mmCIF file of C-alpha atoms in Angstrom:
data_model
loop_
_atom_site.group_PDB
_atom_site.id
_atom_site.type_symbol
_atom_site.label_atom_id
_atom_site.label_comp_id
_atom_site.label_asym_id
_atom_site.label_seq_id
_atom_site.Cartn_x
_atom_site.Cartn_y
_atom_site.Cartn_z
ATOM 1 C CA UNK A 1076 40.630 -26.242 10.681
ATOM 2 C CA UNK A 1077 39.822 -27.851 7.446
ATOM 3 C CA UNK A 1078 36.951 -25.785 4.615
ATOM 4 C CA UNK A 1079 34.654 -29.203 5.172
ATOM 5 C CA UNK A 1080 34.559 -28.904 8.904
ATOM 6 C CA UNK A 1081 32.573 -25.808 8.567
ATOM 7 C CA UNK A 1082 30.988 -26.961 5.719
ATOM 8 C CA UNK A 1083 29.873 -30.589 7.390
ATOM 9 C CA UNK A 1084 28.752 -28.696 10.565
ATOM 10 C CA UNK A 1085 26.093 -26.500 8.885
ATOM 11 C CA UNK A 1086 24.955 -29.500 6.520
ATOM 12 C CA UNK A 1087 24.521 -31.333 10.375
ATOM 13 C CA UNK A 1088 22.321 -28.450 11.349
ATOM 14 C CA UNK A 1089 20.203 -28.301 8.619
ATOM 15 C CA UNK A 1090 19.540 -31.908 9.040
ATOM 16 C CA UNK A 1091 18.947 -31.773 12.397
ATOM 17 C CA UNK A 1092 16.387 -28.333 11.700
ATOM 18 C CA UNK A 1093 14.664 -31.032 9.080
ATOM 19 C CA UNK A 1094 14.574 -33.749 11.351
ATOM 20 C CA UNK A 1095 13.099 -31.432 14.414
ATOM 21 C CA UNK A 1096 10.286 -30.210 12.171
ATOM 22 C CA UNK A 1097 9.618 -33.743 10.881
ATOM 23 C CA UNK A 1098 9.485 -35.138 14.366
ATOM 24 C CA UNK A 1099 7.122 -31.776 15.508
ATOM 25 C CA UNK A 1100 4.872 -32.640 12.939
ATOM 26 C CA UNK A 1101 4.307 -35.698 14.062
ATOM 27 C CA UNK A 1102 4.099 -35.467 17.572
ATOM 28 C CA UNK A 1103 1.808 -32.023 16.715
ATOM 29 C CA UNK A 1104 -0.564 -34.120 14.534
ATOM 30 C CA UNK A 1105 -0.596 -37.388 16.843
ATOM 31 C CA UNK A 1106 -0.449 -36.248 20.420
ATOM 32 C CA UNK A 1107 -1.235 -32.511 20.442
ATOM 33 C CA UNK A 1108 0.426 -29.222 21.260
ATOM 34 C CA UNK A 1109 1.220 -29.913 24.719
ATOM 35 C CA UNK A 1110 3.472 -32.807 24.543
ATOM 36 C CA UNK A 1111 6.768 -32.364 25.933
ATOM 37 C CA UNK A 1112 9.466 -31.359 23.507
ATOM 38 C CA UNK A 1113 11.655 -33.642 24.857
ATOM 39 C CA UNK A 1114 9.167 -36.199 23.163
ATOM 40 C CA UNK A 1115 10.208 -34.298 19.899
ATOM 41 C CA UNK A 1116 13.757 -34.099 20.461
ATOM 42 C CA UNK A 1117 13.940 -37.749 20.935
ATOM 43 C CA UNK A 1118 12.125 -38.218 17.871
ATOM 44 C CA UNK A 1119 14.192 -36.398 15.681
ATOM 45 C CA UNK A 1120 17.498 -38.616 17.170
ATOM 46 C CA UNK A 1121 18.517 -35.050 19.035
ATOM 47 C CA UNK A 1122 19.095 -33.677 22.071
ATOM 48 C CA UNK A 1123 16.991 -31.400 23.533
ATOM 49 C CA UNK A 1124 19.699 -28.860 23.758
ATOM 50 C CA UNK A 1125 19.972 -29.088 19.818
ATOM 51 C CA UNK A 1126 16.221 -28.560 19.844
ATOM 52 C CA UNK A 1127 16.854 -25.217 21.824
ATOM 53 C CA UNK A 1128 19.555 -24.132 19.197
ATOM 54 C CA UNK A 1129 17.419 -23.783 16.386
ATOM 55 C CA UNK A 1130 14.160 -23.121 18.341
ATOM 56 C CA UNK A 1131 13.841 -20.679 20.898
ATOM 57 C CA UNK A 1132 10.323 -21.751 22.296
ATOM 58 C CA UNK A 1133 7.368 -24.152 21.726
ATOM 59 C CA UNK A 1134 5.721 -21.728 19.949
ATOM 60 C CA UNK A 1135 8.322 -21.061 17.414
ATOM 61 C CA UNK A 1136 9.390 -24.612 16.873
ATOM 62 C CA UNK A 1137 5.278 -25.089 15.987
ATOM 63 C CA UNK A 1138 5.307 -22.048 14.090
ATOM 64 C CA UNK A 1139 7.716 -23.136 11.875
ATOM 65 C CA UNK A 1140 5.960 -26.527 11.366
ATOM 66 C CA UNK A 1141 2.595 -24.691 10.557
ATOM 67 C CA UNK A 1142 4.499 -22.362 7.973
ATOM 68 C CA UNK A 1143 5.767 -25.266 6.188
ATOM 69 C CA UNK A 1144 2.417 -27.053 6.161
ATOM 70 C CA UNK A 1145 1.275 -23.811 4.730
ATOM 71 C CA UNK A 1146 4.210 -23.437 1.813
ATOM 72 C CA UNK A 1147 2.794 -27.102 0.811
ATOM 73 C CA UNK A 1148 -0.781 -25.824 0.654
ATOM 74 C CA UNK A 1149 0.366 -22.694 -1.120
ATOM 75 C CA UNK A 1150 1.996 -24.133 -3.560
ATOM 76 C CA UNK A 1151 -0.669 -26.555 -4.662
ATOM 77 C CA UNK A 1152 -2.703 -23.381 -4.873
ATOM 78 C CA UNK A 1153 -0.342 -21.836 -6.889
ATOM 79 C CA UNK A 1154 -0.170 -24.747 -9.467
ATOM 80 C CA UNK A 1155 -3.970 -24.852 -9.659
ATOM 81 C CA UNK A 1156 -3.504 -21.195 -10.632
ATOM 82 C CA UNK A 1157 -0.947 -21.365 -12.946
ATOM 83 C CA UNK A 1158 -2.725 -24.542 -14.501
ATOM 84 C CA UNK A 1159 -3.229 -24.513 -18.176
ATOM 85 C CA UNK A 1160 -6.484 -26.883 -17.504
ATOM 86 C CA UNK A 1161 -10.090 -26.571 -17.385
ATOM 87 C CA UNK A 1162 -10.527 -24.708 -13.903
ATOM 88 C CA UNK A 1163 -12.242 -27.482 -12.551
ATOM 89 C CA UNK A 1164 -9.297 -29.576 -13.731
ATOM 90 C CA UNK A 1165 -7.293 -27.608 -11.836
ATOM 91 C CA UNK A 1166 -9.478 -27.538 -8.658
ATOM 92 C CA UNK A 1167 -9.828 -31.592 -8.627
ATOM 93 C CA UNK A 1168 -5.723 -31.111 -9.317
ATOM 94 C CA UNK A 1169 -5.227 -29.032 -6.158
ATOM 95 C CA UNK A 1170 -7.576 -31.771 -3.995
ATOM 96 C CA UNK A 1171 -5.708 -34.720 -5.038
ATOM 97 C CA UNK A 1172 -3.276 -33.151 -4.302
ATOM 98 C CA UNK A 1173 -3.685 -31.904 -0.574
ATOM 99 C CA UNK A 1174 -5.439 -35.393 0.224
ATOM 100 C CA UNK A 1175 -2.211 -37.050 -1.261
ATOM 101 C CA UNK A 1176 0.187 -34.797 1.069
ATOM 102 C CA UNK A 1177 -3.129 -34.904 4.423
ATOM 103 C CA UNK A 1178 -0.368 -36.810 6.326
ATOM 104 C CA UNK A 1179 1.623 -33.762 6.658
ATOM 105 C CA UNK A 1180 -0.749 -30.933 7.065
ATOM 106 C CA UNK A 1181 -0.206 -29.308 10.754
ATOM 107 C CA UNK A 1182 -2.688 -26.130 10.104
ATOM 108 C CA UNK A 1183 -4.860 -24.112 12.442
ATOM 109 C CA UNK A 1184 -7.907 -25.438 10.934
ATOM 110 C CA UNK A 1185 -7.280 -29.122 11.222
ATOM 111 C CA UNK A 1186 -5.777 -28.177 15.289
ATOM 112 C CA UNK A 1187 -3.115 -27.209 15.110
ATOM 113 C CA UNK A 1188 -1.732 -24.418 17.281
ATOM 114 C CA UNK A 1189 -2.146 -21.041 15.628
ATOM 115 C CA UNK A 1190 -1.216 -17.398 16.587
ATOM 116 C CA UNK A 1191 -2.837 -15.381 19.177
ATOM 117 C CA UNK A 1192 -4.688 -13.035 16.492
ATOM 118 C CA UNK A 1193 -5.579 -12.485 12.525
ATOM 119 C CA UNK A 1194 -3.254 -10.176 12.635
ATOM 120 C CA UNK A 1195 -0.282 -12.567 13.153
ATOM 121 C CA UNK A 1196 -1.276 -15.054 10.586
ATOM 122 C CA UNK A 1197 0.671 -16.559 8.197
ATOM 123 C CA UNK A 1198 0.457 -14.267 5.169
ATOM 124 C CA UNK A 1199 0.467 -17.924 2.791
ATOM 125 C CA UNK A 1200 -2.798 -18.405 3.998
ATOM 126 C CA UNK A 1201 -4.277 -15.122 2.022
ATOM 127 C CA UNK A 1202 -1.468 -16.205 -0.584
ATOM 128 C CA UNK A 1203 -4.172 -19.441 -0.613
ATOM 129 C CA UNK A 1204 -7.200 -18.113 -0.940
ATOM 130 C CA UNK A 1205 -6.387 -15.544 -3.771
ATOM 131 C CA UNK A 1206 -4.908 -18.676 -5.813
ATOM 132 C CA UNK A 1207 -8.289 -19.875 -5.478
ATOM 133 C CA UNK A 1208 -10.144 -17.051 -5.979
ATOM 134 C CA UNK A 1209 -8.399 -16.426 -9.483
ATOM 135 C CA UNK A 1210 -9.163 -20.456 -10.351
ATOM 136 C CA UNK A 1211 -12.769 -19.948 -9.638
ATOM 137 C CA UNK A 1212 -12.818 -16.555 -11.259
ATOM 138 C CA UNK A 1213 -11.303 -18.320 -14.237
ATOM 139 C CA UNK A 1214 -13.887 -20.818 -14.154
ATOM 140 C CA UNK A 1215 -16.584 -18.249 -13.726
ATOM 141 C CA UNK A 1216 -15.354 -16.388 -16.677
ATOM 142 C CA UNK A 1217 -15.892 -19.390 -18.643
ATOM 143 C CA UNK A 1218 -18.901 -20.716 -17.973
ATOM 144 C CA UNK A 1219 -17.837 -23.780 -16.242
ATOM 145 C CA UNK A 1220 -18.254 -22.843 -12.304
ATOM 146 C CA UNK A 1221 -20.894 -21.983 -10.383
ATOM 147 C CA UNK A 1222 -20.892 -18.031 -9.799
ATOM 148 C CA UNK A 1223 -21.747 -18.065 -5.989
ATOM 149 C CA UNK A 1224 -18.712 -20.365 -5.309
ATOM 150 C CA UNK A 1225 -15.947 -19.049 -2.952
ATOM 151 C CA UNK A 1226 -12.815 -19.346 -2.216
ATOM 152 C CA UNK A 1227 -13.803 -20.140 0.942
ATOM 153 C CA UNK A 1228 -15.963 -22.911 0.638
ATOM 154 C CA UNK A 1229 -12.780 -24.833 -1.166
ATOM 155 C CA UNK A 1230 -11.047 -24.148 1.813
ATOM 156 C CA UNK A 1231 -13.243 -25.488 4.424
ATOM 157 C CA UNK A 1232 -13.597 -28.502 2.253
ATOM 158 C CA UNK A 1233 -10.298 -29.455 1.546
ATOM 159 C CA UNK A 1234 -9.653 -28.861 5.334
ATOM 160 C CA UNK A 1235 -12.254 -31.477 6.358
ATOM 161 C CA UNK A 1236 -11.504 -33.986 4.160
ATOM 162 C CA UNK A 1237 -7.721 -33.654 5.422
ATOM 163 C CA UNK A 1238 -8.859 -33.889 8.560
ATOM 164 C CA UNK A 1239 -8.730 -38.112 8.869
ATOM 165 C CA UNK A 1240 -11.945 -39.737 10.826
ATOM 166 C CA UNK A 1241 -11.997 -43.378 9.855
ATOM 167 C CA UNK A 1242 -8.760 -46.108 8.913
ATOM 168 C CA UNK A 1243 -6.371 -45.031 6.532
ATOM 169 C CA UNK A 1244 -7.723 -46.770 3.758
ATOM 170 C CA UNK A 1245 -11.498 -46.498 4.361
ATOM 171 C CA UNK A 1246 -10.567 -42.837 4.479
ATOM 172 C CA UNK A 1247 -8.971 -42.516 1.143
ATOM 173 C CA UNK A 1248 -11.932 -43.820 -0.917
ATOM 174 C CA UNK A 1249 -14.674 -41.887 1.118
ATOM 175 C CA UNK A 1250 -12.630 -38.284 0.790
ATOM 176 C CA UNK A 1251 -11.765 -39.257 -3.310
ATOM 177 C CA UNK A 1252 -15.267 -39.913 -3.573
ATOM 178 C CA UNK A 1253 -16.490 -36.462 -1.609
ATOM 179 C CA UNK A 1254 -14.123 -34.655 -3.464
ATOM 180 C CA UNK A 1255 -15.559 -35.923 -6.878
ATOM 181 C CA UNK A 1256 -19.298 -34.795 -5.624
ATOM 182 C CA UNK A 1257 -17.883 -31.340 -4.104
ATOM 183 C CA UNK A 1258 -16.233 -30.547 -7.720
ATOM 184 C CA UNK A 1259 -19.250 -32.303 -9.873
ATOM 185 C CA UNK A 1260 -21.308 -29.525 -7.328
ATOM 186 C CA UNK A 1261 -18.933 -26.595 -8.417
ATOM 187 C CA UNK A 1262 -20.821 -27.318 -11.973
ATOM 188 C CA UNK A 1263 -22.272 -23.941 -13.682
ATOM 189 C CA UNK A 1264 -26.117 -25.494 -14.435
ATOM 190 C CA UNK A 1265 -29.255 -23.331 -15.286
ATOM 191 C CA UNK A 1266 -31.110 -25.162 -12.819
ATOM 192 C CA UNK A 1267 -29.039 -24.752 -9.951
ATOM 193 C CA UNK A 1268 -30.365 -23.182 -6.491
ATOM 194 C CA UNK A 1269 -28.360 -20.378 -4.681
ATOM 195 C CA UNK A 1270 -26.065 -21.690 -2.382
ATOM 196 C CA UNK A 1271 -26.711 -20.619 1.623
ATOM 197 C CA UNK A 1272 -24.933 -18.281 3.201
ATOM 198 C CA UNK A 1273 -20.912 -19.168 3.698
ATOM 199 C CA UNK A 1274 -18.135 -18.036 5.721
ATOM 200 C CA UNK A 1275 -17.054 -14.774 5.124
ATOM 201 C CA UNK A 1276 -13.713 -13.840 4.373
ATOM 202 C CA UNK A 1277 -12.437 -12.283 7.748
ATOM 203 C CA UNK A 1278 -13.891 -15.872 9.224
ATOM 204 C CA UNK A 1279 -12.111 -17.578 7.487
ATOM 205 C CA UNK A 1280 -8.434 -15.518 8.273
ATOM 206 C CA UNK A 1281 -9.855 -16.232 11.814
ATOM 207 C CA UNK A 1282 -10.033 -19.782 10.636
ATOM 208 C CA UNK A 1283 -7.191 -19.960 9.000
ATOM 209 C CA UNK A 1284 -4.642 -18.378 11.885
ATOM 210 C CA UNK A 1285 -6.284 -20.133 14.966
ATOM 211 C CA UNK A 1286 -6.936 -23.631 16.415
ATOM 212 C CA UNK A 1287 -9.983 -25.515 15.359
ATOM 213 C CA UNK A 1288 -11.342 -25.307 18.455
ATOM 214 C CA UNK A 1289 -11.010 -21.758 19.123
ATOM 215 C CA UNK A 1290 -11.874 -21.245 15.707
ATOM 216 C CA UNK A 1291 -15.458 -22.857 16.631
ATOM 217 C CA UNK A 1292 -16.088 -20.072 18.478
ATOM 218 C CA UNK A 1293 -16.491 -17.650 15.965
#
């Protein structure tokens, strides 16, 4: 047996692992968590046997597509962080950027299957909100951001206006326009009222690791 046989077989599976999670996340984010896998397996140009190879279960194959929703949102985070910009800069930086990448956001919060408890959360969604805690804390610091603004509430925003509820294109300008008045309300001001009461933050790891739905209940 020739060194590229080997070699051409593993670069097979990790296309085929791509293509699975590709296909998941859009069956996940079109027809829901109960769709038959064999929907996803034909999407991906597999067999469903190959599906079972690198997936053991549902649940893991959808695990693995929420994880990598969550690397995307955690690294956007983590570039707001590490910005060199104005905080606010880097906030309106981190929206653009999730609203730019919505199409491919499979996360609890926007209903997509999450695990049975907190406690089995993805860790990248604490990873999250402490990149956006240290933003706002930058921003704070400064003088430029509002004191009583939370990690939270940037969250829950970008979340919603992920979360697609007109045309494509009607969409875009009505979330580029919300996110303009969320950050122009972020604004330190003299005159500005206390904000109401927000989600704590063991809400929103409930949030965060369960369904939208399920997370209602809370």
């Amino acid at each position: 047996m020739s060194p590229a046989q080997p070699a051409r077989r593993r670069s097979d599976a990790v296309a085929n692992r791509a293509a699975l999670l590709d296909a998941a996340e859009r069956v996940l984010l079109r027809d829901g968590p109960a769709v038959p896998l064999e929907v996803v397996a034909r999407e991906a140009g597999v067999g469903i046997a190959t599906l079972y190879r690198n997936f053991a279960d549902r649940e893991e194959l959808y695990a693995a597509v929420v994880h990598r929703s969550y690397e995307l949102v955690a690294a956007l985070a983590q570039e707001a962080e590490d910005s060199a910009a104005p905080p606010l800069d880097a906030l309106a930086g981190f929206l653009h950027g999730l609203l730019a990448e919505r199409h491919h956001l499979a996360l609890p919060l926007l209903g997509a299957p999450g695990p049975l408890s907190a406690d089995e959360a993805d860790p990248l969604g604490s990873r999250i909100s402490r990149s956006l805690a240290a933003v706002l804390k930058r921003g704070v610091g400064d003088g430029s951001i509002r004191p009583d603004a939370t990690a939270a509430d940037l969250v829950v925003t970008a979340a919603m206006l992920a979360h697609a509820q007109l045309p494509p294109d009607a969409w875009g300008r009505a979330v580029r326009r919300i996110a303009a008045l969320v950050l122009d309300g972020l604004r330190a001001r003299p005159d500005t009222a206390p904000l109401p009461d927000g989600l704590t933050g063991t809400e929103l790891d409930r949030g965060m690791a369960r369904g939208a739905g399920e997370a209602a209940a809370y």
